[in-house]
Short mmCIF file of C-alpha atoms in Angstrom, two decimals:
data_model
loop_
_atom_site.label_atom_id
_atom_site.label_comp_id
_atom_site.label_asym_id
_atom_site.label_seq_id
_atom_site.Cartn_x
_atom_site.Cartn_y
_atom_site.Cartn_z
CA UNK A 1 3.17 3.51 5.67
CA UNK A 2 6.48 4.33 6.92
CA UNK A 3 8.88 7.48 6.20
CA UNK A 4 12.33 8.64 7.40
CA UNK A 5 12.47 11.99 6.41
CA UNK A 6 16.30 14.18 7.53
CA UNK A 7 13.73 17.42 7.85
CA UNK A 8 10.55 18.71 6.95
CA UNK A 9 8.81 21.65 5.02
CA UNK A 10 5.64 22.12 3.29
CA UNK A 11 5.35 24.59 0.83
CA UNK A 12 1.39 24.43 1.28
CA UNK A 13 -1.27 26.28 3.25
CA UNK A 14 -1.12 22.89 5.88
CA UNK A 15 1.91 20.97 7.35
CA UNK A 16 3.08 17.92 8.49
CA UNK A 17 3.66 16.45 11.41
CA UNK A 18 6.73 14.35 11.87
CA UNK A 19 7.43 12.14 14.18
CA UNK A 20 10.06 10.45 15.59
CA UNK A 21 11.66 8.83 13.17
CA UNK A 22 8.91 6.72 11.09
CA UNK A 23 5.50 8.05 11.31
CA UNK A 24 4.24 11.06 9.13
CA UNK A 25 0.39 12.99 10.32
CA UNK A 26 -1.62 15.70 9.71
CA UNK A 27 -2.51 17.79 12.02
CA UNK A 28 -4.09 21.07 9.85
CA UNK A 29 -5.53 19.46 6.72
CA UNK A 30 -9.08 19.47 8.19
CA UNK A 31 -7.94 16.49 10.11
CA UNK A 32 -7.63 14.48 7.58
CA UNK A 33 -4.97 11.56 8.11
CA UNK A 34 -1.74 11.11 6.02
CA UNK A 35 0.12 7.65 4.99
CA UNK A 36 2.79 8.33 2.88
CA UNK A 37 4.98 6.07 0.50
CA UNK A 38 8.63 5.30 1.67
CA UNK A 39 11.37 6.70 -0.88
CA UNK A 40 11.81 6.17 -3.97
CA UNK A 41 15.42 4.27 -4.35
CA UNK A 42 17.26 7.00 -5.42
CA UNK A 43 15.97 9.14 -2.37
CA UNK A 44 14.47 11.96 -4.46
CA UNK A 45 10.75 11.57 -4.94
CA UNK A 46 8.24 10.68 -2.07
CA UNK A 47 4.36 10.86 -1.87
CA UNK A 48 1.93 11.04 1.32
CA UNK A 49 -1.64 10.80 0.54
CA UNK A 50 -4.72 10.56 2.62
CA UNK A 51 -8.74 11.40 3.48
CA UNK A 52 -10.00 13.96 1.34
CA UNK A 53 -7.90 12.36 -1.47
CA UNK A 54 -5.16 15.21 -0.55
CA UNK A 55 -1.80 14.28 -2.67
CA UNK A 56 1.39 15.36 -1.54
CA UNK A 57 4.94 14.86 -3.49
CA UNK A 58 8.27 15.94 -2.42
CA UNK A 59 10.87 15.83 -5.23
CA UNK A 60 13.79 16.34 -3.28
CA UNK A 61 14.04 13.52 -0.62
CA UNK A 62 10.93 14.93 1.39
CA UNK A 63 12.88 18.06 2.59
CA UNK A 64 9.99 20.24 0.93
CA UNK A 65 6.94 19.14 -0.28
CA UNK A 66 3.87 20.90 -2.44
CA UNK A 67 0.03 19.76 -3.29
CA UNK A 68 -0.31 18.10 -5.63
CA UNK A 69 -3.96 17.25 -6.19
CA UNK A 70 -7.06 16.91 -4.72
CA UNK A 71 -8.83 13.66 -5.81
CA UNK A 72 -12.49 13.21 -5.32
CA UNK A 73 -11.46 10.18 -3.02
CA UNK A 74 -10.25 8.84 0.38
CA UNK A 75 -7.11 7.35 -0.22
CA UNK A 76 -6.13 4.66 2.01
CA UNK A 77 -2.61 2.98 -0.37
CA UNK A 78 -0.30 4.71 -2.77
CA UNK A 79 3.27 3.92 -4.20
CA UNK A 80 5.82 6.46 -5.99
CA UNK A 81 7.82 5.67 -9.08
CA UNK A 82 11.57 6.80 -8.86
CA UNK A 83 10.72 9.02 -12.33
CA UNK A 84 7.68 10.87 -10.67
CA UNK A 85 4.54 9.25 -11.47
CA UNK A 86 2.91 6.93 -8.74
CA UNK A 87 -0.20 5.44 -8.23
CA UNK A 88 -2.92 5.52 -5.09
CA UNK A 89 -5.92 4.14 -4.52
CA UNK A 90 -8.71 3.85 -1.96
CA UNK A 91 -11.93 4.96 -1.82
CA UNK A 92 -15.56 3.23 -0.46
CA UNK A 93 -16.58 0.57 -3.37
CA UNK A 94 -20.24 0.56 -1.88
CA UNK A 95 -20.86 3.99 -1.38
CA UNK A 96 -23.25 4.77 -3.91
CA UNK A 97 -25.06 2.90 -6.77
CA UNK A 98 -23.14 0.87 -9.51
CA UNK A 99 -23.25 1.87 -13.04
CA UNK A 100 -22.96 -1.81 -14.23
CA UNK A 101 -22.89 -1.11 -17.74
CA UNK A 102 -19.75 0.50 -17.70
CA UNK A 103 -18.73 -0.98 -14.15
CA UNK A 104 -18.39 2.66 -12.74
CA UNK A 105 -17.50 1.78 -8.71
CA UNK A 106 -16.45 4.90 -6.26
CA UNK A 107 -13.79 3.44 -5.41
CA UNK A 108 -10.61 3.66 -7.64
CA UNK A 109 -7.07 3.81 -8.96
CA UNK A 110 -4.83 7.10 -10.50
CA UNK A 111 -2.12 7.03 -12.04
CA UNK A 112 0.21 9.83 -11.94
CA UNK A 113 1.90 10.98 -15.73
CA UNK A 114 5.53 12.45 -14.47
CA UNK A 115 5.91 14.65 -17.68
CA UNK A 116 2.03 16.86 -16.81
CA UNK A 117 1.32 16.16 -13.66
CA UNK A 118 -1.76 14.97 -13.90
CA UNK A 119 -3.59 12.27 -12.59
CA UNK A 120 -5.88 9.40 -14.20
CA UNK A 121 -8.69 7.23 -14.00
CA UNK A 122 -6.86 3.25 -14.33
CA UNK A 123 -8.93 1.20 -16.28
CA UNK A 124 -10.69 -1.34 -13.69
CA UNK A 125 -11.42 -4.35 -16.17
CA UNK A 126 -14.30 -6.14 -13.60
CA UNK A 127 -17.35 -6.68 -13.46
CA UNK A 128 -19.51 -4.07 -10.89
CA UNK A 129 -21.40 -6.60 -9.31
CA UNK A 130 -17.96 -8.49 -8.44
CA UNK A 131 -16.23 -5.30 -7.68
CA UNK A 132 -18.78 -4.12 -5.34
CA UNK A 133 -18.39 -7.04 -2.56
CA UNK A 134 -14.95 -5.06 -2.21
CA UNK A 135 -16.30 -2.66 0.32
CA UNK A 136 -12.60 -0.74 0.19
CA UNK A 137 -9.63 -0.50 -1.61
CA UNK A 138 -6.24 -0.60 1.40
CA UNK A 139 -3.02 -0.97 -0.15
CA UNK A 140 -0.46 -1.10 -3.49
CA UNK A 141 2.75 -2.26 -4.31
CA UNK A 142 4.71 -3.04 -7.72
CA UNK A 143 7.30 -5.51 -8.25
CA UNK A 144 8.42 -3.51 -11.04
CA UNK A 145 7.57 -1.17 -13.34
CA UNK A 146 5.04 -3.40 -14.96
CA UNK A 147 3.22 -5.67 -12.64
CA UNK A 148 2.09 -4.24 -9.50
CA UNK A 149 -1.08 -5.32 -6.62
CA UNK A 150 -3.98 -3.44 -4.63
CA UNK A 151 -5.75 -5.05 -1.97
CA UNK A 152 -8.44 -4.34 -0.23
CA UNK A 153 -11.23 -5.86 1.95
CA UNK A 154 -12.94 -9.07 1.73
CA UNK A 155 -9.79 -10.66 0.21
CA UNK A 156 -9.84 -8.14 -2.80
CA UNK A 157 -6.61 -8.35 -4.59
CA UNK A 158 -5.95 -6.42 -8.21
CA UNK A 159 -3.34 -6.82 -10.48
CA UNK A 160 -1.46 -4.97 -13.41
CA UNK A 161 0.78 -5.96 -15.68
CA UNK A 162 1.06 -2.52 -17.72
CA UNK A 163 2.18 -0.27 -14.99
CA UNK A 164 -1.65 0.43 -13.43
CA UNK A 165 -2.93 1.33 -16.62
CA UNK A 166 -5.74 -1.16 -16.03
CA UNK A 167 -6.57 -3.90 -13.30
CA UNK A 168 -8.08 -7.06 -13.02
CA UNK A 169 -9.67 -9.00 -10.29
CA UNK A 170 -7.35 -11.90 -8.69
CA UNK A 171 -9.49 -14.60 -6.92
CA UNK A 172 -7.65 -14.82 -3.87
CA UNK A 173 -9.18 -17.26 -2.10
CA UNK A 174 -8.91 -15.20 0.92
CA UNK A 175 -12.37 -13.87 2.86
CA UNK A 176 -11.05 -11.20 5.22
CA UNK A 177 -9.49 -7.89 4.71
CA UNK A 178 -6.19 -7.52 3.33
CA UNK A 179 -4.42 -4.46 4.65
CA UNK A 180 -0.94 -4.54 2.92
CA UNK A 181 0.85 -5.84 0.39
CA UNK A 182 4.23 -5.93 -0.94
CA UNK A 183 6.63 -7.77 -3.13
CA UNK A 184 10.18 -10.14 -2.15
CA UNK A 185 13.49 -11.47 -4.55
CA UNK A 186 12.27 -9.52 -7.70
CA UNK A 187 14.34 -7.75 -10.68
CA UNK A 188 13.14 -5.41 -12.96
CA UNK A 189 13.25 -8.03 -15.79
CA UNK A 190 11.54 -10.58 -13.36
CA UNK A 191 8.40 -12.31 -14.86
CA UNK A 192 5.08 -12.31 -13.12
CA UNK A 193 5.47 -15.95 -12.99
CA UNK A 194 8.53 -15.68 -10.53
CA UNK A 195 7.43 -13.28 -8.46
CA UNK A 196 7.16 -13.55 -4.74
CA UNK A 197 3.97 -11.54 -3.23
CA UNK A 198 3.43 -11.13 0.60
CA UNK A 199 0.09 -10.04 2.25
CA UNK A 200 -1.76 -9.30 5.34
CA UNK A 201 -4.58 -8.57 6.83
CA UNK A 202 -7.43 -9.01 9.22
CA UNK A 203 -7.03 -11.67 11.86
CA UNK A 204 -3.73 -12.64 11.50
CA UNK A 205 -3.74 -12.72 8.17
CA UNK A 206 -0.39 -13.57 6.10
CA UNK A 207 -0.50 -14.86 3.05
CA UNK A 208 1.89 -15.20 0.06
CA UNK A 209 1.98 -16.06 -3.79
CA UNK A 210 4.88 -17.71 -5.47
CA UNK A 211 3.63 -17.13 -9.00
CA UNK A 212 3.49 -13.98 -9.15
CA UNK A 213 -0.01 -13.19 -7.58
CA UNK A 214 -2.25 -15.82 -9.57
CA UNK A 215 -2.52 -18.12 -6.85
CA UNK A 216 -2.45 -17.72 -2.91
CA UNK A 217 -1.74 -19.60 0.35
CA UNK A 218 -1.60 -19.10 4.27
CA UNK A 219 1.87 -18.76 5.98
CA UNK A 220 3.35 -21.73 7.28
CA UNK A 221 2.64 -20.26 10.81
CA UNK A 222 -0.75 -18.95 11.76
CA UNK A 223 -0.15 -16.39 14.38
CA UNK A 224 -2.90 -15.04 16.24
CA UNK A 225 -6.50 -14.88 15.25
CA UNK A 226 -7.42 -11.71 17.08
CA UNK A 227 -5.20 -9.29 16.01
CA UNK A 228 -4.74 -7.91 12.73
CA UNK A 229 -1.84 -7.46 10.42
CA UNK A 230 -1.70 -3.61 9.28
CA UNK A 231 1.83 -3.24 7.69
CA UNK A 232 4.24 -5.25 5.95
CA UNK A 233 8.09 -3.81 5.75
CA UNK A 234 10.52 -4.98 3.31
CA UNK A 235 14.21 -5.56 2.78
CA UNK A 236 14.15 -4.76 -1.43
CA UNK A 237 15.94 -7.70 -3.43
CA UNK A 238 15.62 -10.37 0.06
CA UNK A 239 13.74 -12.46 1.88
CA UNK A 240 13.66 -10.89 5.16
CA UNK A 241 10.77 -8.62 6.33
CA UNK A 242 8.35 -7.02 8.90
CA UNK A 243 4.61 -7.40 9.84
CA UNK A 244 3.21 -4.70 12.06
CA UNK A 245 0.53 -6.49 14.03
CA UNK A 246 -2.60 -4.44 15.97
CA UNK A 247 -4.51 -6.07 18.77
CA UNK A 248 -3.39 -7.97 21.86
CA UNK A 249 -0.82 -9.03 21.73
CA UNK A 250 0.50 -6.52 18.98
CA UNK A 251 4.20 -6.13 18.09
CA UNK A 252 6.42 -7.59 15.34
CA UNK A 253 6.73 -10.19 13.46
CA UNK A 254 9.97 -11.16 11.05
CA UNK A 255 10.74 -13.43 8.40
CA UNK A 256 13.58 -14.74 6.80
CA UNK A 257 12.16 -16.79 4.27
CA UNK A 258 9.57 -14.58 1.69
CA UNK A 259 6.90 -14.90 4.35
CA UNK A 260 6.76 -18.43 4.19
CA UNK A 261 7.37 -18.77 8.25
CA UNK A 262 7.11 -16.04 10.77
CA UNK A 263 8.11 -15.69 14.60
CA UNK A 264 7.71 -12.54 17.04
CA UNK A 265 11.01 -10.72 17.39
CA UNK A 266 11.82 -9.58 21.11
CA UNK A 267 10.36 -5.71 22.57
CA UNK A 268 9.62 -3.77 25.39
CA UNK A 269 6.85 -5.38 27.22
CA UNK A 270 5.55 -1.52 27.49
CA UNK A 271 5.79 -1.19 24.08
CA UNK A 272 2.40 -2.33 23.59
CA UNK A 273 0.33 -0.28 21.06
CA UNK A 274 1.36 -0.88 17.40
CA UNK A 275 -1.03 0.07 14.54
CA UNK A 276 1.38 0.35 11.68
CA UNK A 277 4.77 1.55 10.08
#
C-alpha cells in the first residue's frame, strides 16, 4: 500500500527505501519486500510490514521508525490504529497440514496491544477444512474500531466485529482472488449494517457490499477480464476512490459513487506499468 512520508530514518540494522512520493521497499532486509499502511489520521503512527513477517512502526509520522517484531509469517495486508495497535495478516493457508480439531491454519491474523507491545494470535472462528481452500490471506481494512475485513484468495473474505479479536468466514460469493479491500461513507458509530465495503481482485475484479460485508455484488461496470485489480485508494468519509489495475491495459480507475460504477481516468500513454499504490 501507499505512503507519503516528509523524510525517512530507520533506527534498525536495515533501511528503507523511499521512493518518489508513494512507494516504500526494502532493499537490505534479506530482500524481503515491504507494504506499509498509510497514516494514521492524526499523522503520528504508521506501520510497513512484509516477507519474513518483519514489523515496522514509526510513531512520529514515519520520520523514524524501529522493529518491531518478527512474526513467524509472510505478511502480505496490515492496518494501524491511530492509538498504536494495528493488525496484519498474511501468511500461506496450505502450507502445511491442518490441525482440524482446533482449526490451527499457517496462515493468520495479530493484533497489536498499544499499552505492551506485543502481538497476538486473533481468534479465527472457521472451520480448517473451509479455511484451507483460502490458499492466502492479501489484505485488511476497518471501518471503525470495531468491524473491520481481510481478504484473501479464492474469494476469502473475514470479518470482525470486536476490533480483530476473532474472525469469521463471509461467503462471498466471489471465486477469484481478492487483493484489497477497503471501506466508503462510514462513522465511528456506523453499524455494520450501513456500511459500504469495496473490493478487488483478480481479473478485474470489483466488487462491493452495502450491508456492511454480509452480502456481495459485481460493479455496475465490468472492466477488463485480463488484468487484475491490486489496490484500492480511498477518500475517508466519501464516495470517491482509486483502483490500481496490473496487466494490459493497466492504469486507473475512479469512482464517484462507493464503487458502484467505474471509468479509466486519463495518463501518460508511457505510463504503462502499474502494480499498486
Amino acid at each position: 500500500m501507499g505512503l507519503r512520508l516528509p523524510q525517512s530514518r530507520l533506527d534498525a540494522p536495515a533501511f528503507f527505501t523511499v521512493l518518489f512520493w508513494s512507494f516504500i521497499s526494502s532493499s537490505c532486509i534479506a530482500d524481503s519486500p515491504l507494504s506499509a499502511e498509510p497514516f494514521t489520521p492524526d499523522q503520528q503512527w504508521a506501520l510497513a510490514a512484509g516477507e519474513g513477517g518483519l514489523v515496522f512502526i514509526s510513531k512520529n509520522g514515519g520520520y523514524a521508525w524501529s522493529l518491531d517484531s518478527r512474526l513467524n509469517f509472510d505478511i502480505r495486508g496490515a492496518y494501524v490504529f491511530d492509538d498504536g495497535s494495528a493488525i496484519v495478516a498474511g501468511g500461506a493457508c496450505k502450507a502445511v497440514a491442518v490441525d482440524f480439531s482446533n482449526s490451527v491454519v499457517l496462515c493468520d491474523i495479530f493484533k497489536r496491544n498499544p499499552l505492551s507491545a506485543n502481538w497476538t494470535r486473533s481468534t479465527l472462528d472457521v472451520f480448517a477444512s473451509t479455511f484451507n481452500n483460502i490458499e492466502r490471506l492479501n489484505g485488511v481494512t476497518f471501518c471503525n474500531s470495531s468491524l473491520g475485513f481481510v481478504v484473501g484468495s479464492n474469494g476469502g473474505i473475514l470479518k470482525t466485529q470486536n476490533g480483530g479479536d476473532s474472525w469469521v468466514l463471509v461467503s462471498s460469493g466471489i471465486s477469484g482472488s481478492i487483493n484489497s479491500v477497503v471501506c466508503s461513507i462510514v462513522t465511528a458509530s456506523a453499524s455494520p449494517s450501513s456500511v459500504i465495503v469495496i473490493a478487488a481482485g483478480d481479473k478485474g475484479l470489483l466488487a462491493r457490499s452495502w450491508d456492511g460485508g454480509s452480502t456481495w455484488d459485481r460493479s455496475s461496470t465490468i472492466l477488463y477480464d485480463s488484468g487484475n485489480f491490486t489496490s484500492l485508494l480511498w477518500g475517508n468519509g466519501t464516495r470517491k476512490g482509486l483502483a490500481v489495475l496490473r496487466g494490459e491495459p493497466g492504469g486507473l480507475f475512479s469512482t464517484v459513487d462507493a464503487g458502484y460504477s467505474w471509468l479509466p481516468v486519463p495518463l501518460d500513454p508511457s505510463l504503462a506499468a502499474w502494480s499498486g499504490a
